[in-house]
Coordinates of C-alpha atoms in Angstrom, one line a residue:
X1 CA 85.5 112.9 114.2
X2 CA 87.4 114.8 116.2
X3 CA 88.0 118.2 115.6
X4 CA 89.9 120.1 113.1
X5 CA 92.2 122.5 115.1
X6 CA 94.6 119.6 115.9
X7 CA 95.9 119.8 112.0
X8 CA 95.3 123.8 111.9
X9 CA 98.0 123.5 114.1
X10 CA 100.6 121.8 112.2
X11 CA 101.2 125.0 109.9
X12 CA 102.2 127.1 112.9
X13 CA 105.9 127.2 114.1
X14 CA 106.2 126.1 117.4
X15 CA 108.5 128.8 119.3
X16 CA 110.6 125.9 121.2
X17 CA 111.9 122.8 120.8
X18 CA 111.4 121.9 124.1
X19 CA 108.0 121.9 123.7
X20 CA 108.3 117.9 122.0
X21 CA 108.7 115.6 124.9
X22 CA 111.4 113.1 124.7
X23 CA 110.8 109.0 123.2
X24 CA 108.7 106.9 125.8
X25 CA 107.1 103.7 124.7
X26 CA 103.4 104.9 124.7
X27 CA 104.3 106.4 121.4
X28 CA 105.4 104.3 120.2
X29 CA 102.4 101.3 120.9
X30 CA 101.2 100.9 118.1
X31 CA 104.2 100.8 116.3
X32 CA 106.4 98.2 118.0
X33 CA 107.4 96.5 115.0
X34 CA 110.1 99.5 114.4
X35 CA 113.3 98.8 115.9
X36 CA 114.7 100.9 117.9
X37 CA 117.2 102.0 115.8
X38 CA 114.8 103.0 112.4
X39 CA 113.9 106.5 111.2
X40 CA 111.3 106.3 109.1
X41 CA 110.9 109.7 107.4
X42 CA 109.6 108.8 104.1
X43 CA 105.6 108.7 104.8
X44 CA 105.0 111.6 102.5
X45 CA 105.6 107.9 100.3
X46 CA 103.4 105.5 102.7
X47 CA 103.0 105.7 106.2
X48 CA 103.6 103.0 108.3
X49 CA 101.0 100.9 109.8
X50 CA 99.5 100.8 112.9
X51 CA 98.5 97.8 114.6
X52 CA 95.0 97.8 114.4
X53 CA 95.6 98.3 110.9
X54 CA 97.4 95.5 110.9
X55 CA 95.5 93.3 112.5
X56 CA 92.5 94.1 110.8
X57 CA 93.9 93.2 107.4
X58 CA 95.3 90.0 109.4
X59 CA 91.8 88.9 111.0
X60 CA 90.0 89.2 107.4
X61 CA 92.3 86.5 105.8
X62 CA 92.3 84.2 109.0
X63 CA 88.5 85.0 109.9
X64 CA 86.6 86.0 106.9
X65 CA 88.9 85.8 103.9
X66 CA 84.9 86.2 101.8
X67 CA 84.4 87.8 98.7
X68 CA 82.0 91.0 99.7
X69 CA 79.5 92.0 97.0
X70 CA 76.0 90.4 96.0
X71 CA 76.5 87.1 98.6
X72 CA 73.8 85.3 100.8
X73 CA 76.9 83.7 102.7
X74 CA 77.7 85.0 106.5
X75 CA 81.6 85.6 105.6
X76 CA 80.2 87.8 102.8
X77 CA 77.9 89.6 104.2
X78 CA 80.3 90.8 107.3
X79 CA 83.0 91.8 104.2
X80 CA 80.1 93.5 102.8
X81 CA 79.1 95.0 106.2
X82 CA 82.9 96.1 106.9
X83 CA 83.2 98.2 103.6
X84 CA 79.7 99.9 103.7
X85 CA 81.1 101.0 106.9
X86 CA 84.5 101.8 105.4
X87 CA 83.1 103.9 102.9
X88 CA 80.9 105.6 105.5
X89 CA 83.6 106.7 107.9
X90 CA 85.5 107.9 104.7
X91 CA 82.9 110.3 103.8
X92 CA 82.1 111.2 107.4
X93 CA 85.5 112.9 107.3
X94 CA 85.6 114.5 105.1
X95 CA 81.7 115.9 106.3
X96 CA 80.1 115.0 103.0
X97 CA 76.5 113.3 102.5
X98 CA 76.0 110.8 101.5
X99 CA 73.2 111.8 99.5
X100 CA 74.4 113.7 97.5
X101 CA 78.1 112.1 97.2
X102 CA 79.7 108.2 97.1
X103 CA 83.1 106.7 98.0
X104 CA 84.8 104.6 95.6
X105 CA 88.1 102.3 96.6
X106 CA 90.4 102.5 93.8
X107 CA 94.2 101.5 93.5
X108 CA 96.2 104.8 94.5
X109 CA 95.7 108.4 93.3
X110 CA 96.8 108.3 89.9
X111 CA 94.7 105.9 89.1
X112 CA 91.5 107.8 90.5
X113 CA 92.4 111.1 89.6
X114 CA 93.1 108.6 86.0
X115 CA 89.7 107.2 85.9
X116 CA 87.8 110.3 86.8
X117 CA 89.4 111.6 83.3
X118 CA 89.8 109.4 81.4
X119 CA 86.0 108.6 81.5
X120 CA 84.8 112.2 81.8
X121 CA 82.7 113.1 78.9
X122 CA 83.8 114.9 76.0
X123 CA 82.7 118.9 75.3
X124 CA 82.1 119.2 78.5
X125 CA 84.5 121.3 78.8
X126 CA 86.4 124.6 78.1
X127 CA 89.2 123.8 79.4
X128 CA 91.8 122.3 81.8
X129 CA 93.3 123.9 84.2
X130 CA 96.1 123.3 86.6
X131 CA 98.7 124.6 88.5
X132 CA 102.9 124.2 87.9
X133 CA 104.0 123.1 91.4
X134 CA 101.1 119.8 90.9
X135 CA 102.6 116.3 91.5
X136 CA 102.6 114.5 88.5
X137 CA 99.1 112.5 88.7
X138 CA 97.7 115.3 88.5
X139 CA 99.8 117.2 85.8
X140 CA 100.2 114.4 83.5
X141 CA 96.6 113.6 84.2
X142 CA 95.7 116.7 83.0
X143 CA 97.8 116.8 79.8
X144 CA 96.0 113.2 78.9
X145 CA 92.7 114.9 78.9
X146 CA 93.4 118.5 76.8
X147 CA 94.2 116.4 74.4
X148 CA 92.0 113.5 74.6
X149 CA 88.9 116.0 74.2
X150 CA 91.1 118.8 72.1
X151 CA 90.8 121.3 74.5
X152 CA 93.1 124.2 75.3
X153 CA 95.3 123.5 79.0
X154 CA 95.9 126.0 81.2
X155 CA 98.6 125.1 83.9
X156 CA 98.9 128.9 86.5
X157 CA 101.2 130.0 89.5
X158 CA 100.7 128.8 93.1
X159 CA 101.8 131.8 94.8
X160 CA 102.1 131.3 98.9
X161 CA 99.4 128.6 98.3
X162 CA 97.4 130.6 96.6
X163 CA 96.2 129.2 93.4
X164 CA 95.6 132.2 90.8
X165 CA 94.0 132.1 88.5
X166 CA 91.3 134.7 86.8
X167 CA 87.5 134.2 87.3
X168 CA 87.3 134.1 83.2
X169 CA 89.3 131.0 83.0
X170 CA 87.1 129.3 85.6
X171 CA 83.7 129.4 83.4
X172 CA 82.6 126.0 82.2
X173 CA 86.3 125.0 83.3
X174 CA 88.0 121.9 85.0
X175 CA 89.8 122.1 87.6
X176 CA 92.9 119.6 88.9
X177 CA 94.8 121.0 91.9
X178 CA 96.1 119.7 95.2
X179 CA 95.2 120.4 98.6
X180 CA 99.1 120.3 99.5
X181 CA 101.9 119.6 97.4
X182 CA 104.0 117.4 98.1
X183 CA 107.6 119.1 98.3
X184 CA 106.9 122.3 100.3
X185 CA 104.1 120.6 102.3
X186 CA 102.2 123.5 101.3
X187 CA 98.5 123.3 101.8
X188 CA 96.1 125.2 99.0
X189 CA 95.0 128.5 100.5
X190 CA 92.2 129.5 98.7
X191 CA 91.0 125.6 97.8
X192 CA 87.3 126.6 98.9
X193 CA 86.7 129.9 97.7
X194 CA 88.3 128.1 94.3
X195 CA 85.5 125.6 94.4
X196 CA 83.6 127.9 95.4
X197 CA 84.6 130.3 92.7
X198 CA 84.4 127.7 89.7
X199 CA 80.9 126.3 90.4
X200 CA 79.2 129.6 90.2
X201 CA 80.4 129.4 86.3
X202 CA 79.5 126.4 85.4
X203 CA 83.3 124.4 86.4
X204 CA 84.4 121.6 88.3
X205 CA 86.6 120.6 90.4
X206 CA 88.1 117.8 91.1
X207 CA 91.6 117.8 93.8
X208 CA 94.0 115.7 94.3
X209 CA 94.5 115.2 98.2
X210 CA 97.4 112.3 98.9
X211 CA 99.3 114.6 101.5
X212 CA 96.6 117.0 102.4
X213 CA 94.1 113.6 104.1
X214 CA 96.9 112.9 106.3
X215 CA 98.3 116.2 107.4
X216 CA 95.1 119.1 106.3
X217 CA 91.9 117.9 107.0
X218 CA 90.6 121.1 107.8
X219 CA 91.1 122.1 103.8
X220 CA 89.3 119.2 102.5
X221 CA 86.5 120.0 105.6
X222 CA 83.6 121.5 104.2
X223 CA 84.8 122.5 100.6
X224 CA 82.1 120.7 98.6
X225 CA 84.8 119.9 95.7
X226 CA 83.5 117.2 92.8
X227 CA 85.6 115.1 93.8
X228 CA 88.3 114.4 96.1
X229 CA 91.2 111.7 96.2
X230 CA 93.3 110.3 97.9
X231 CA 95.8 107.1 99.4
X232 CA 95.0 105.8 102.0
X233 CA 98.4 104.1 102.7
X234 CA 99.4 107.8 103.4
X235 CA 97.2 108.1 106.2
X236 CA 98.3 105.1 107.6
X237 CA 96.0 102.3 105.7
X238 CA 96.9 100.1 103.5
X239 CA 98.1 100.3 99.9
X240 CA 94.5 101.8 98.1
X241 CA 93.5 104.4 96.1
X242 CA 90.0 106.6 97.3
X243 CA 87.6 108.6 95.1
X244 CA 85.2 111.0 97.1
X245 CA 82.7 112.0 94.1
X246 CA 79.6 113.3 94.3
X247 CA 76.7 111.2 93.0
X248 CA 76.1 114.0 89.9
X249 CA 79.7 113.7 89.1
X250 CA 80.3 109.5 88.4
X251 CA 76.8 109.7 86.4
X252 CA 77.5 111.5 83.4
X253 CA 81.3 109.5 83.3
X254 CA 81.0 107.5 80.0
X255 CA 82.1 104.6 81.1
X256 CA 85.2 103.3 78.8
X257 CA 86.7 101.2 81.6
X258 CA 84.3 98.7 82.5
X259 CA 83.6 95.0 84.1
X260 CA 81.9 92.7 86.6
X261 CA 80.4 94.8 89.5
X262 CA 79.5 98.5 87.7
X263 CA 76.3 96.8 85.8
X264 CA 72.6 96.0 87.0
X265 CA 72.0 93.8 83.2
X266 CA 73.6 93.4 79.7
X267 CA 72.4 92.6 76.7
X268 CA 74.0 91.2 73.8
X269 CA 75.2 95.0 72.5
X270 CA 74.5 97.5 75.7
X271 CA 74.0 97.3 79.2
X272 CA 72.7 99.3 82.2
X273 CA 75.5 100.6 84.9
X274 CA 74.0 99.4 88.7
X275 CA 72.3 101.8 90.8
X276 CA 74.9 102.1 93.4
X277 CA 77.1 105.3 92.3
X278 CA 80.1 103.9 93.7
X279 CA 80.4 101.0 91.4
X280 CA 81.5 103.9 88.0
X281 CA 84.5 103.6 89.1
X282 CA 85.7 99.7 90.9
X283 CA 85.1 96.9 88.4
X284 CA 86.3 93.7 88.9
X285 CA 87.3 91.5 92.0
X286 CA 87.6 94.5 95.0
X287 CA 90.5 94.7 98.1
X288 CA 88.1 93.6 100.7
X289 CA 91.3 93.0 103.4
X290 CA 92.7 96.3 102.5
X291 CA 89.5 98.4 102.5
X292 CA 88.6 97.0 106.2
X293 CA 92.2 97.0 106.7
X294 CA 91.5 101.8 106.0
X295 CA 88.0 101.1 108.2
X296 CA 90.5 100.2 110.7
X297 CA 93.2 103.4 110.2
X298 CA 89.8 105.5 110.1
X299 CA 89.3 104.8 113.7
X300 CA 92.8 105.0 115.4
X301 CA 93.0 108.0 113.7
X302 CA 89.9 110.1 114.6
X303 CA 90.9 109.1 118.4
X304 CA 93.5 110.5 118.3
X305 CA 93.0 113.7 115.8
X306 CA 94.3 116.2 117.1
X307 CA 97.0 114.6 119.8
X308 CA 99.0 113.8 115.4
X309 CA 97.9 116.7 114.8
X310 CA 100.0 118.7 117.2
X311 CA 102.9 115.8 117.8
X312 CA 103.7 116.6 113.9
X313 CA 103.3 120.6 113.9
X314 CA 106.4 120.5 117.4
X315 CA 108.6 117.4 115.8
X316 CA 108.5 119.5 111.7
X317 CA 109.4 122.9 113.9
X318 CA 112.1 121.3 115.2
X319 CA 113.2 119.3 112.2
X320 CA 112.8 122.2 109.8
X321 CA 115.1 124.9 113.1
X322 CA 117.5 122.1 113.3
X323 CA 117.6 121.3 109.3
X324 CA 118.0 125.7 108.4
X325 CA 120.7 125.5 111.1
X326 CA 123.5 123.2 109.1
X327 CA 126.1 124.0 106.7
X328 CA 125.7 122.9 102.6
X329 CA 122.7 122.3 102.8
X330 CA 119.9 124.9 101.6
X331 CA 116.0 124.4 103.1
X332 CA 113.8 124.9 99.8
X333 CA 111.0 124.4 101.6
X334 CA 109.6 127.9 102.9
X335 CA 107.8 127.0 106.3
X336 CA 107.9 124.2 108.8
X337 CA 105.4 121.2 107.7
X338 CA 105.0 117.5 107.9
X339 CA 106.7 117.8 104.5
X340 CA 110.7 119.4 104.3
X341 CA 112.9 119.6 100.9
X342 CA 116.5 120.6 101.1
X343 CA 118.8 121.2 98.8
X344 CA 122.2 119.9 99.4
X345 CA 125.2 122.1 98.2
X346 CA 129.0 119.5 98.1
X347 CA 126.6 116.6 97.6
X348 CA 124.0 114.9 95.1
X349 CA 121.2 114.3 96.9
X350 CA 120.8 110.8 96.2
X351 CA 124.7 109.9 97.5
X352 CA 123.2 111.6 100.9
X353 CA 119.9 109.6 100.9
X354 CA 121.9 106.6 100.8
X355 CA 124.4 107.8 103.1
X356 CA 121.8 108.4 105.8
X357 CA 120.0 104.8 104.8
X358 CA 123.1 103.5 105.9
X359 CA 122.3 105.1 109.6
X360 CA 118.6 103.4 109.7
X361 CA 117.2 106.8 108.2
X362 CA 114.9 106.6 105.3
X363 CA 114.4 109.7 103.3
X364 CA 113.5 110.2 99.7
X365 CA 115.8 111.9 97.0
X366 CA 115.3 113.2 93.6
X367 CA 112.5 114.9 92.6
X368 CA 109.6 113.6 93.7
X369 CA 107.3 113.2 90.8
X370 CA 106.9 117.1 90.7
X371 CA 109.5 117.1 87.6
X372 CA 107.9 119.8 85.7
X373 CA 108.1 122.0 89.0
X374 CA 111.2 121.6 90.5
X375 CA 113.3 120.1 87.1
X376 CA 111.8 122.8 84.2
X377 CA 111.1 125.3 85.9
X378 CA 113.2 125.7 89.3
X379 CA 116.1 124.1 87.7
X380 CA 116.4 122.1 90.3
X381 CA 119.0 119.2 90.7
X382 CA 117.8 115.9 92.6
X383 CA 116.5 117.4 96.1
X384 CA 116.1 115.0 99.8
X385 CA 112.7 115.1 101.3
X386 CA 112.0 114.4 105.5
X387 CA 108.6 113.4 105.0
X388 CA 106.9 113.0 109.4
X389 CA 104.3 110.9 110.8
X390 CA 102.5 109.3 113.7
X391 CA 104.9 106.9 114.8
X392 CA 107.7 109.6 114.6
X393 CA 109.1 111.1 117.9
X394 CA 111.5 113.5 119.1
X395 CA 114.2 110.7 119.1
X396 CA 114.2 110.6 115.1
X397 CA 114.2 113.8 114.8
X398 CA 117.3 114.2 116.8
X399 CA 118.7 111.2 115.7
X400 CA 117.8 112.3 112.0
X401 CA 120.0 116.2 113.0
X402 CA 122.9 114.5 114.5
X403 CA 124.0 112.1 111.7
X404 CA 123.0 114.9 109.2
X405 CA 125.3 117.6 111.4
X406 CA 127.8 115.4 111.3
X407 CA 127.6 114.4 107.4
X408 CA 127.0 118.3 106.2
X409 CA 129.9 119.7 109.0
X410 CA 132.2 116.8 106.7
X411 CA 131.7 117.5 103.1

């Protein structure tokens, strides 16, 4: 795996916008299907898929198209080999040992988080801890967990990326937090320390890494969280959820969502779970093509991780500075990041997003599944969010700023 130096540079401001080279055909060689006029700035929802990923999915359907798992024929064995390789690549990406961790595939990050929280044993934890700045996938799932288990739920502040929680609150606690928020793009600065502190006090940490996986791998590597959940479709892969969890945590689950592929034996009134811990979260037929496609995405990403990070960092600074210079626009994000949210002052955010769409610029508007944080706590109306990906070029940013400039100056 490439080093994480480039990932860290994403969050370091680039002094000169001229550091971003003009777009060339090579910049988007793996995204050649994108029309030159289309500017896609919604990668926080899902990224564009590079051609090797599309090719891998197509190859599955046209060459094997087989079920994996307990299969004896050649095509099925090839599927099993590719799925196993993807699991290993995920663990390698996070720097985690397969002796202590296992990789499962689900529908998406929200689904993975809920599969864990709805099957953790009642009576194990004194409280559940999360922050005010979480995506609904964490915020609502911890709410449901507290109600199911009858324990208190503590919602704490996150200041400048630091989760503010006392040691006493971590005793036998379930802590569920994101590694990077999806509104400001701020990385959780004390994640590794939070995990270590929680473990020393008998607690468990589950991390929402949906935004961090594609943009801040350095914040995830070596944290030793009990579980890390993220989405392949935010990391250049097909639509798929990924859960990396410790074998101890998976073994402790009280399975209530159960089906084929999860058992070693079944009697009239009981069953024996399969030996492989990843099966605890994988009932029924798996998304073979998507898993194989994500393996291709990981190989593609690993070859150019630093280059992607450096380019994103430069583009983020260029976009952030450009948006700050526009009239009638408040930049809500505190610093340049791959995710930047703004509040237009003289036009509704949804209406602005429609205007941008008519100019072939795709952004997201709303509260971005962070309703408690943005609507209740900050009392903010809907915002507009620009989010970058590996397919973006300097020409994309310039075009977005030029169109935004004309719109904002015309208000």
